């Protein structure tokens, strides 16, 4: 239950919010406090902010229970919002645990260290990060979501237990989820870069493709239904996994699952 509640709270960073709310440091803190109001532990929620020079490769490790949300912006540097939750039998102890958490941001690597966790006390750190529109990324979570929006670059994205949400990306992107849904929203008229290779083992796939999009599309599932809401030229019996040319073809776009349904629908350009 602890892992599930942390994953749900970390996923709030992936939800679209008004620009004004994104700039309000207290917005996430208020949500965090409301979320944990009925818990049997005391919780302390804190957000910190730091700016760093944009590295060639940004590597973020969510560690045990952290989520990672990366969004493109027009700035030349990187803005990191560190979202810290700490819990303990007392409010004072929860505050002390949060105060001892240190987030490392040097050398293009972001991760958190803190006190040893126990059965009824511990911490988790999630991140909302704003980066230049072209940036190489390596993002890893164990029990938390990963979301990337509007970035072009070479990317390695890995979520063990948690969802993957990919929107308006470009470059050479490889994304894997072990246990969690995969949502891909394509934008524009074609993929800008080498292509996308995204898969989940246990979870649904939702793929949104604008009208007129040009790509070599591969999608499908081993165990689960498929709902394809766009014209797909397939000869004979509809296979469990297929590759087709959209709009005359283009860069490869692959989004598949092993155990779960697949939905391909028309999206906005």
PDB file of C-alpha atoms in Angstrom:
ATOM      1  CA  UNK A   1       0.000   0.000   0.000  1.00  0.00           C
ATOM      2  CA  UNK A   2       2.907   2.367   0.704  1.00  0.00           C
ATOM      3  CA  UNK A   3       4.340   1.771  -2.785  1.00  0.00           C
ATOM      4  CA  UNK A   4       0.944   2.181  -4.459  1.00  0.00           C
ATOM      5  CA  UNK A   5       0.209   5.488  -2.717  1.00  0.00           C
ATOM      6  CA  UNK A   6       3.641   6.890  -3.577  1.00  0.00           C
ATOM      7  CA  UNK A   7       3.257   5.866  -7.222  1.00  0.00           C
ATOM      8  CA  UNK A   8      -0.143   7.531  -7.398  1.00  0.00           C
ATOM      9  CA  UNK A   9       1.162  10.748  -5.890  1.00  0.00           C
ATOM     10  CA  UNK A  10       4.242  10.754  -8.112  1.00  0.00           C
ATOM     11  CA  UNK A  11       1.946  10.322 -11.124  1.00  0.00           C
ATOM     12  CA  UNK A  12       0.404  13.724 -10.371  1.00  0.00           C
ATOM     13  CA  UNK A  13       3.509  15.223 -11.969  1.00  0.00           C
ATOM     14  CA  UNK A  14       2.523  13.612 -15.285  1.00  0.00           C
ATOM     15  CA  UNK A  15      -0.917  15.175 -15.395  1.00  0.00           C
ATOM     16  CA  UNK A  16      -1.385  18.346 -17.459  1.00  0.00           C
ATOM     17  CA  UNK A  17      -1.794  21.448 -15.304  1.00  0.00           C
ATOM     18  CA  UNK A  18      -2.289  25.128 -16.064  1.00  0.00           C
ATOM     19  CA  UNK A  19       0.920  27.132 -16.497  1.00  0.00           C
ATOM     20  CA  UNK A  20       0.144  29.169 -13.383  1.00  0.00           C
ATOM     21  CA  UNK A  21      -0.059  25.994 -11.300  1.00  0.00           C
ATOM     22  CA  UNK A  22       3.271  24.792 -12.677  1.00  0.00           C
ATOM     23  CA  UNK A  23       4.895  27.965 -11.366  1.00  0.00           C
ATOM     24  CA  UNK A  24       3.352  27.643  -7.905  1.00  0.00           C
ATOM     25  CA  UNK A  25       5.814  25.903  -5.590  1.00  0.00           C
ATOM     26  CA  UNK A  26       3.079  25.280  -3.029  1.00  0.00           C
ATOM     27  CA  UNK A  27       0.717  23.539  -5.472  1.00  0.00           C
ATOM     28  CA  UNK A  28       2.322  20.105  -5.229  1.00  0.00           C
ATOM     29  CA  UNK A  29       2.911  20.460  -1.476  1.00  0.00           C
ATOM     30  CA  UNK A  30      -0.810  21.091  -0.934  1.00  0.00           C
ATOM     31  CA  UNK A  31      -1.730  18.051  -3.033  1.00  0.00           C
ATOM     32  CA  UNK A  32       0.768  15.914  -1.150  1.00  0.00           C
ATOM     33  CA  UNK A  33      -0.676  16.905   2.221  1.00  0.00           C
ATOM     34  CA  UNK A  34      -4.245  16.251   1.081  1.00  0.00           C
ATOM     35  CA  UNK A  35      -3.262  12.864  -0.334  1.00  0.00           C
ATOM     36  CA  UNK A  36      -1.763  11.685   2.944  1.00  0.00           C
ATOM     37  CA  UNK A  37      -4.353  13.217   5.240  1.00  0.00           C
ATOM     38  CA  UNK A  38      -5.920   9.879   6.218  1.00  0.00           C
ATOM     39  CA  UNK A  39      -2.680   7.940   6.563  1.00  0.00           C
ATOM     40  CA  UNK A  40      -1.746   6.192   9.793  1.00  0.00           C
ATOM     41  CA  UNK A  41       1.667   7.928   9.676  1.00  0.00           C
ATOM     42  CA  UNK A  42       2.618  11.574   9.926  1.00  0.00           C
ATOM     43  CA  UNK A  43       3.770  13.010   6.595  1.00  0.00           C
ATOM     44  CA  UNK A  44       5.863  16.004   5.666  1.00  0.00           C
ATOM     45  CA  UNK A  45       5.935  17.292   2.074  1.00  0.00           C
ATOM     46  CA  UNK A  46       8.544  19.696   0.757  1.00  0.00           C
ATOM     47  CA  UNK A  47       9.512  21.037  -2.656  1.00  0.00           C
ATOM     48  CA  UNK A  48      12.953  22.424  -3.488  1.00  0.00           C
ATOM     49  CA  UNK A  49      14.113  24.050  -6.693  1.00  0.00           C
ATOM     50  CA  UNK A  50      17.540  24.248  -8.289  1.00  0.00           C
ATOM     51  CA  UNK A  51      18.864  25.341 -11.677  1.00  0.00           C
ATOM     52  CA  UNK A  52      21.834  23.632 -13.290  1.00  0.00           C
ATOM     53  CA  UNK A  53      23.725  24.089 -16.540  1.00  0.00           C
ATOM     54  CA  UNK A  54      22.336  21.881 -19.282  1.00  0.00           C
ATOM     55  CA  UNK A  55      24.562  18.782 -19.641  1.00  0.00           C
ATOM     56  CA  UNK A  56      25.004  16.795 -22.821  1.00  0.00           C
ATOM     57  CA  UNK A  57      23.251  13.837 -21.138  1.00  0.00           C
ATOM     58  CA  UNK A  58      20.861  14.196 -18.214  1.00  0.00           C
ATOM     59  CA  UNK A  59      20.609  11.023 -16.119  1.00  0.00           C
ATOM     60  CA  UNK A  60      17.874  10.787 -13.464  1.00  0.00           C
ATOM     61  CA  UNK A  61      17.388   7.858 -11.076  1.00  0.00           C
ATOM     62  CA  UNK A  62      14.113   7.874  -9.142  1.00  0.00           C
ATOM     63  CA  UNK A  63      15.553   5.236  -6.777  1.00  0.00           C
ATOM     64  CA  UNK A  64      13.025   3.169  -4.799  1.00  0.00           C
ATOM     65  CA  UNK A  65       9.770   5.163  -4.950  1.00  0.00           C
ATOM     66  CA  UNK A  66      10.391   8.297  -7.025  1.00  0.00           C
ATOM     67  CA  UNK A  67       8.774   9.379 -10.275  1.00  0.00           C
ATOM     68  CA  UNK A  68      10.376  11.454 -13.032  1.00  0.00           C
ATOM     69  CA  UNK A  69       8.605  13.987 -15.256  1.00  0.00           C
ATOM     70  CA  UNK A  70      10.685  15.816 -17.882  1.00  0.00           C
ATOM     71  CA  UNK A  71       9.205  18.659 -19.940  1.00  0.00           C
ATOM     72  CA  UNK A  72      10.727  20.824 -22.647  1.00  0.00           C
ATOM     73  CA  UNK A  73      10.935  24.574 -22.205  1.00  0.00           C
ATOM     74  CA  UNK A  74      12.625  27.499 -23.973  1.00  0.00           C
ATOM     75  CA  UNK A  75      15.276  28.017 -21.296  1.00  0.00           C
ATOM     76  CA  UNK A  76      18.956  27.258 -21.914  1.00  0.00           C
ATOM     77  CA  UNK A  77      19.480  25.656 -18.492  1.00  0.00           C
ATOM     78  CA  UNK A  78      17.718  22.902 -16.522  1.00  0.00           C
ATOM     79  CA  UNK A  79      15.183  23.570 -13.756  1.00  0.00           C
ATOM     80  CA  UNK A  80      14.833  20.729 -11.242  1.00  0.00           C
ATOM     81  CA  UNK A  81      11.903  20.583  -8.837  1.00  0.00           C
ATOM     82  CA  UNK A  82      12.675  18.081  -6.085  1.00  0.00           C
ATOM     83  CA  UNK A  83       9.473  16.765  -4.506  1.00  0.00           C
ATOM     84  CA  UNK A  84      10.230  15.181  -1.166  1.00  0.00           C
ATOM     85  CA  UNK A  85       7.847  13.110   0.932  1.00  0.00           C
ATOM     86  CA  UNK A  86       8.843  11.860   4.363  1.00  0.00           C
ATOM     87  CA  UNK A  87       6.795   9.821   6.821  1.00  0.00           C
ATOM     88  CA  UNK A  88       7.277   8.756  10.440  1.00  0.00           C
ATOM     89  CA  UNK A  89       5.265   8.161  13.636  1.00  0.00           C
ATOM     90  CA  UNK A  90       5.552  11.869  14.518  1.00  0.00           C
ATOM     91  CA  UNK A  91       5.477  15.095  12.534  1.00  0.00           C
ATOM     92  CA  UNK A  92       8.803  16.261  13.999  1.00  0.00           C
ATOM     93  CA  UNK A  93      10.538  13.061  12.945  1.00  0.00           C
ATOM     94  CA  UNK A  94       9.054  13.249   9.446  1.00  0.00           C
ATOM     95  CA  UNK A  95      10.409  16.798   9.131  1.00  0.00           C
ATOM     96  CA  UNK A  96      13.851  15.690  10.310  1.00  0.00           C
ATOM     97  CA  UNK A  97      13.899  12.865   7.753  1.00  0.00           C
ATOM     98  CA  UNK A  98      12.966  15.268   4.947  1.00  0.00           C
ATOM     99  CA  UNK A  99      15.638  17.694   6.114  1.00  0.00           C
ATOM    100  CA  UNK A 100      18.304  15.012   5.877  1.00  0.00           C
ATOM    101  CA  UNK A 101      17.483  14.098   2.265  1.00  0.00           C
ATOM    102  CA  UNK A 102      20.106  15.360  -0.180  1.00  0.00           C
ATOM    103  CA  UNK A 103      19.532  15.505  -3.932  1.00  0.00           C
ATOM    104  CA  UNK A 104      22.680  15.280  -6.060  1.00  0.00           C
ATOM    105  CA  UNK A 105      22.647  17.264  -9.312  1.00  0.00           C
ATOM    106  CA  UNK A 106      26.324  17.476 -10.278  1.00  0.00           C
ATOM    107  CA  UNK A 107      27.798  16.067 -13.473  1.00  0.00           C
ATOM    108  CA  UNK A 108      24.472  15.692 -15.233  1.00  0.00           C
ATOM    109  CA  UNK A 109      23.297  13.041 -12.740  1.00  0.00           C
ATOM    110  CA  UNK A 110      20.269  13.501 -10.463  1.00  0.00           C
ATOM    111  CA  UNK A 111      19.500  11.165  -7.563  1.00  0.00           C
ATOM    112  CA  UNK A 112      18.671  11.393  -3.870  1.00  0.00           C
ATOM    113  CA  UNK A 113      20.339  10.057  -0.733  1.00  0.00           C
ATOM    114  CA  UNK A 114      18.858  10.012   2.726  1.00  0.00           C
ATOM    115  CA  UNK A 115      18.522   8.107   6.003  1.00  0.00           C
ATOM    116  CA  UNK A 116      17.899   4.386   6.044  1.00  0.00           C
ATOM    117  CA  UNK A 117      14.201   3.562   5.738  1.00  0.00           C
ATOM    118  CA  UNK A 118      12.303   1.324   8.147  1.00  0.00           C
ATOM    119  CA  UNK A 119       8.844  -0.204   8.346  1.00  0.00           C
ATOM    120  CA  UNK A 120       7.067   2.942   9.559  1.00  0.00           C
ATOM    121  CA  UNK A 121       9.473   5.686   8.544  1.00  0.00           C
ATOM    122  CA  UNK A 122      11.120   6.673   5.284  1.00  0.00           C
ATOM    123  CA  UNK A 123      11.135   9.055   2.341  1.00  0.00           C
ATOM    124  CA  UNK A 124      10.708   9.293  -1.417  1.00  0.00           C
ATOM    125  CA  UNK A 125      11.814  11.915  -3.938  1.00  0.00           C
ATOM    126  CA  UNK A 126      10.121  12.603  -7.276  1.00  0.00           C
ATOM    127  CA  UNK A 127      11.202  15.134  -9.882  1.00  0.00           C
ATOM    128  CA  UNK A 128       9.581  17.615 -12.236  1.00  0.00           C
ATOM    129  CA  UNK A 129      12.359  18.757 -14.575  1.00  0.00           C
ATOM    130  CA  UNK A 130      12.328  21.378 -17.334  1.00  0.00           C
ATOM    131  CA  UNK A 131      15.010  20.974 -20.006  1.00  0.00           C
ATOM    132  CA  UNK A 132      15.951  22.514 -23.377  1.00  0.00           C
ATOM    133  CA  UNK A 133      13.988  21.079 -26.288  1.00  0.00           C
ATOM    134  CA  UNK A 134      17.006  19.112 -27.494  1.00  0.00           C
ATOM    135  CA  UNK A 135      18.474  17.003 -24.732  1.00  0.00           C
ATOM    136  CA  UNK A 136      19.722  13.430 -24.311  1.00  0.00           C
ATOM    137  CA  UNK A 137      18.039  11.625 -21.410  1.00  0.00           C
ATOM    138  CA  UNK A 138      18.530   8.498 -19.312  1.00  0.00           C
ATOM    139  CA  UNK A 139      15.621   8.061 -16.874  1.00  0.00           C
ATOM    140  CA  UNK A 140      15.082   5.161 -14.470  1.00  0.00           C
ATOM    141  CA  UNK A 141      12.425   4.429 -11.845  1.00  0.00           C
ATOM    142  CA  UNK A 142      11.700   1.389  -9.706  1.00  0.00           C
ATOM    143  CA  UNK A 143       8.250   2.157  -8.275  1.00  0.00           C
ATOM    144  CA  UNK A 144       7.165   5.329 -10.027  1.00  0.00           C
ATOM    145  CA  UNK A 145       6.083   6.872 -13.313  1.00  0.00           C
ATOM    146  CA  UNK A 146       8.159   8.332 -16.112  1.00  0.00           C
ATOM    147  CA  UNK A 147       6.803  11.084 -18.342  1.00  0.00           C
ATOM    148  CA  UNK A 148       8.595  12.982 -21.112  1.00  0.00           C
ATOM    149  CA  UNK A 149       6.957  15.803 -23.073  1.00  0.00           C
ATOM    150  CA  UNK A 150       8.285  17.809 -26.033  1.00  0.00           C
ATOM    151  CA  UNK A 151      11.942  16.704 -25.958  1.00  0.00           C
ATOM    152  CA  UNK A 152      14.075  15.545 -28.906  1.00  0.00           C
ATOM    153  CA  UNK A 153      17.241  13.529 -28.317  1.00  0.00           C
ATOM    154  CA  UNK A 154      18.743  10.143 -27.605  1.00  0.00           C
ATOM    155  CA  UNK A 155      16.762   8.602 -24.739  1.00  0.00           C
ATOM    156  CA  UNK A 156      16.859   5.475 -22.590  1.00  0.00           C
ATOM    157  CA  UNK A 157      13.729   5.280 -20.416  1.00  0.00           C
ATOM    158  CA  UNK A 158      13.094   2.427 -17.979  1.00  0.00           C
ATOM    159  CA  UNK A 159      10.235   2.044 -15.478  1.00  0.00           C
ATOM    160  CA  UNK A 160      10.090  -1.217 -13.525  1.00  0.00           C
ATOM    161  CA  UNK A 161       6.741  -0.715 -11.749  1.00  0.00           C
ATOM    162  CA  UNK A 162       5.038   2.355 -13.123  1.00  0.00           C
ATOM    163  CA  UNK A 163       3.581   3.979 -16.214  1.00  0.00           C
ATOM    164  CA  UNK A 164       5.387   5.499 -19.180  1.00  0.00           C
ATOM    165  CA  UNK A 165       3.848   8.604 -20.789  1.00  0.00           C
ATOM    166  CA  UNK A 166       5.579   9.898 -23.941  1.00  0.00           C
ATOM    167  CA  UNK A 167       4.320  12.940 -25.823  1.00  0.00           C
ATOM    168  CA  UNK A 168       5.638  14.965 -28.761  1.00  0.00           C
ATOM    169  CA  UNK A 169       9.076  13.352 -28.707  1.00  0.00           C
ATOM    170  CA  UNK A 170      11.764  13.058 -31.350  1.00  0.00           C
ATOM    171  CA  UNK A 171      15.221  11.596 -31.803  1.00  0.00           C
ATOM    172  CA  UNK A 172      16.315   8.049 -31.006  1.00  0.00           C
ATOM    173  CA  UNK A 173      14.069   6.866 -28.163  1.00  0.00           C
ATOM    174  CA  UNK A 174      14.004   3.483 -26.433  1.00  0.00           C
ATOM    175  CA  UNK A 175      11.435   3.081 -23.635  1.00  0.00           C
ATOM    176  CA  UNK A 176      10.614   0.028 -21.512  1.00  0.00           C
ATOM    177  CA  UNK A 177       8.063  -0.628 -18.749  1.00  0.00           C
ATOM    178  CA  UNK A 178       7.957  -3.929 -16.911  1.00  0.00           C
ATOM    179  CA  UNK A 179       4.659  -3.517 -15.044  1.00  0.00           C
ATOM    180  CA  UNK A 180       2.670  -0.494 -16.120  1.00  0.00           C
ATOM    181  CA  UNK A 181       0.802   1.167 -18.979  1.00  0.00           C
ATOM    182  CA  UNK A 182       2.476   2.759 -21.983  1.00  0.00           C
ATOM    183  CA  UNK A 183       0.924   5.898 -23.497  1.00  0.00           C
ATOM    184  CA  UNK A 184       2.414   7.438 -26.650  1.00  0.00           C
ATOM    185  CA  UNK A 185       1.088  10.633 -28.245  1.00  0.00           C
ATOM    186  CA  UNK A 186       2.624  11.501 -31.605  1.00  0.00           C
ATOM    187  CA  UNK A 187       2.414  15.050 -32.932  1.00  0.00           C
ATOM    188  CA  UNK A 188       3.163  16.829 -36.198  1.00  0.00           C
ATOM    189  CA  UNK A 189       3.348  15.008 -39.522  1.00  0.00           C
ATOM    190  CA  UNK A 190       6.324  12.673 -38.945  1.00  0.00           C
ATOM    191  CA  UNK A 191       8.885  11.468 -36.400  1.00  0.00           C
ATOM    192  CA  UNK A 192      11.903  13.779 -36.221  1.00  0.00           C
ATOM    193  CA  UNK A 193      14.885  11.475 -35.789  1.00  0.00           C
ATOM    194  CA  UNK A 194      15.873   7.810 -35.859  1.00  0.00           C
ATOM    195  CA  UNK A 195      12.637   6.502 -34.366  1.00  0.00           C
ATOM    196  CA  UNK A 196      10.789   5.182 -31.322  1.00  0.00           C
ATOM    197  CA  UNK A 197      11.036   1.701 -29.797  1.00  0.00           C
ATOM    198  CA  UNK A 198       8.627   1.476 -26.825  1.00  0.00           C
ATOM    199  CA  UNK A 199       7.273  -1.606 -25.073  1.00  0.00           C
ATOM    200  CA  UNK A 200       5.648  -2.791 -21.860  1.00  0.00           C
ATOM    201  CA  UNK A 201       5.538  -6.363 -20.606  1.00  0.00           C
ATOM    202  CA  UNK A 202       2.463  -6.194 -18.374  1.00  0.00           C
ATOM    203  CA  UNK A 203       0.223  -3.265 -19.205  1.00  0.00           C
ATOM    204  CA  UNK A 204      -1.941  -1.639 -21.861  1.00  0.00           C
ATOM    205  CA  UNK A 205      -0.687   0.437 -24.795  1.00  0.00           C
ATOM    206  CA  UNK A 206      -2.460   3.601 -25.923  1.00  0.00           C
ATOM    207  CA  UNK A 207      -1.102   5.150 -29.116  1.00  0.00           C
ATOM    208  CA  UNK A 208      -2.406   8.461 -30.475  1.00  0.00           C
ATOM    209  CA  UNK A 209      -1.539   9.266 -34.122  1.00  0.00           C
ATOM    210  CA  UNK A 210      -2.522  12.477 -35.975  1.00  0.00           C
ATOM    211  CA  UNK A 211      -4.175  12.281 -39.388  1.00  0.00           C
ATOM    212  CA  UNK A 212      -1.626  12.201 -42.220  1.00  0.00           C
ATOM    213  CA  UNK A 213       1.232  11.089 -39.993  1.00  0.00           C
ATOM    214  CA  UNK A 214       4.100   9.393 -41.873  1.00  0.00           C
ATOM    215  CA  UNK A 215       5.812   6.450 -40.182  1.00  0.00           C
ATOM    216  CA  UNK A 216       6.607   2.770 -40.346  1.00  0.00           C
ATOM    217  CA  UNK A 217       4.304   1.685 -37.521  1.00  0.00           C
ATOM    218  CA  UNK A 218       4.672  -1.508 -35.507  1.00  0.00           C
ATOM    219  CA  UNK A 219       2.158  -2.299 -32.783  1.00  0.00           C
ATOM    220  CA  UNK A 220       0.334  -5.237 -31.232  1.00  0.00           C
ATOM    221  CA  UNK A 221      -0.007  -7.543 -28.232  1.00  0.00           C
ATOM    222  CA  UNK A 222       0.569 -11.211 -27.411  1.00  0.00           C
ATOM    223  CA  UNK A 223      -2.250 -11.518 -24.874  1.00  0.00           C
ATOM    224  CA  UNK A 224      -5.011  -8.949 -25.108  1.00  0.00           C
ATOM    225  CA  UNK A 225      -7.562  -7.281 -27.392  1.00  0.00           C
ATOM    226  CA  UNK A 226      -6.756  -4.628 -29.997  1.00  0.00           C
ATOM    227  CA  UNK A 227      -8.827  -1.608 -30.975  1.00  0.00           C
ATOM    228  CA  UNK A 228      -7.382   0.108 -34.075  1.00  0.00           C
ATOM    229  CA  UNK A 229      -9.241   3.334 -34.831  1.00  0.00           C
ATOM    230  CA  UNK A 230      -7.209   4.392 -37.885  1.00  0.00           C
ATOM    231  CA  UNK A 231      -7.070   2.934 -41.428  1.00  0.00           C
ATOM    232  CA  UNK A 232      -4.463   0.156 -41.493  1.00  0.00           C
ATOM    233  CA  UNK A 233      -3.772  -1.759 -44.724  1.00  0.00           C
ATOM    234  CA  UNK A 234      -3.438  -5.390 -43.625  1.00  0.00           C
ATOM    235  CA  UNK A 235      -3.770  -8.376 -45.966  1.00  0.00           C
ATOM    236  CA  UNK A 236      -5.702 -11.417 -44.741  1.00  0.00           C
ATOM    237  CA  UNK A 237      -6.256 -12.252 -41.067  1.00  0.00           C
ATOM    238  CA  UNK A 238      -5.445  -9.429 -38.649  1.00  0.00           C
ATOM    239  CA  UNK A 239      -2.228 -10.475 -36.819  1.00  0.00           C
ATOM    240  CA  UNK A 240      -1.448 -10.075 -33.120  1.00  0.00           C
ATOM    241  CA  UNK A 241       1.447  -7.779 -34.059  1.00  0.00           C
ATOM    242  CA  UNK A 242       1.870  -6.018 -37.371  1.00  0.00           C
ATOM    243  CA  UNK A 243       3.974  -3.457 -39.206  1.00  0.00           C
ATOM    244  CA  UNK A 244       2.448  -1.075 -41.702  1.00  0.00           C
ATOM    245  CA  UNK A 245       3.390   2.043 -43.649  1.00  0.00           C
ATOM    246  CA  UNK A 246       1.439   5.148 -42.638  1.00  0.00           C
ATOM    247  CA  UNK A 247       1.299   8.022 -45.117  1.00  0.00           C
ATOM    248  CA  UNK A 248       3.818   6.329 -47.389  1.00  0.00           C
ATOM    249  CA  UNK A 249       6.172   5.377 -44.573  1.00  0.00           C
ATOM    250  CA  UNK A 250       8.817   7.104 -42.496  1.00  0.00           C
ATOM    251  CA  UNK A 251      10.910   6.556 -39.382  1.00  0.00           C
ATOM    252  CA  UNK A 252      10.075   3.414 -37.366  1.00  0.00           C
ATOM    253  CA  UNK A 253       7.560   3.895 -34.552  1.00  0.00           C
ATOM    254  CA  UNK A 254       7.067   0.804 -32.389  1.00  0.00           C
ATOM    255  CA  UNK A 255       4.691   0.558 -29.400  1.00  0.00           C
ATOM    256  CA  UNK A 256       3.855  -2.972 -28.209  1.00  0.00           C
ATOM    257  CA  UNK A 257       2.862  -4.993 -25.153  1.00  0.00           C
ATOM    258  CA  UNK A 258       3.076  -8.636 -24.148  1.00  0.00           C
ATOM    259  CA  UNK A 259       0.149  -8.814 -21.722  1.00  0.00           C
ATOM    260  CA  UNK A 260      -2.456  -6.117 -22.202  1.00  0.00           C
ATOM    261  CA  UNK A 261      -4.795  -4.414 -24.647  1.00  0.00           C
ATOM    262  CA  UNK A 262      -3.727  -2.092 -27.444  1.00  0.00           C
ATOM    263  CA  UNK A 263      -5.678   1.020 -28.480  1.00  0.00           C
ATOM    264  CA  UNK A 264      -4.612   3.049 -31.520  1.00  0.00           C
ATOM    265  CA  UNK A 265      -6.660   6.188 -32.034  1.00  0.00           C
ATOM    266  CA  UNK A 266      -6.664   9.347 -34.069  1.00  0.00           C
ATOM    267  CA  UNK A 267      -4.921  12.208 -32.303  1.00  0.00           C
ATOM    268  CA  UNK A 268      -4.304  15.896 -32.823  1.00  0.00           C
ATOM    269  CA  UNK A 269      -1.465  17.145 -34.957  1.00  0.00           C
TER     270      UNK A 269
END
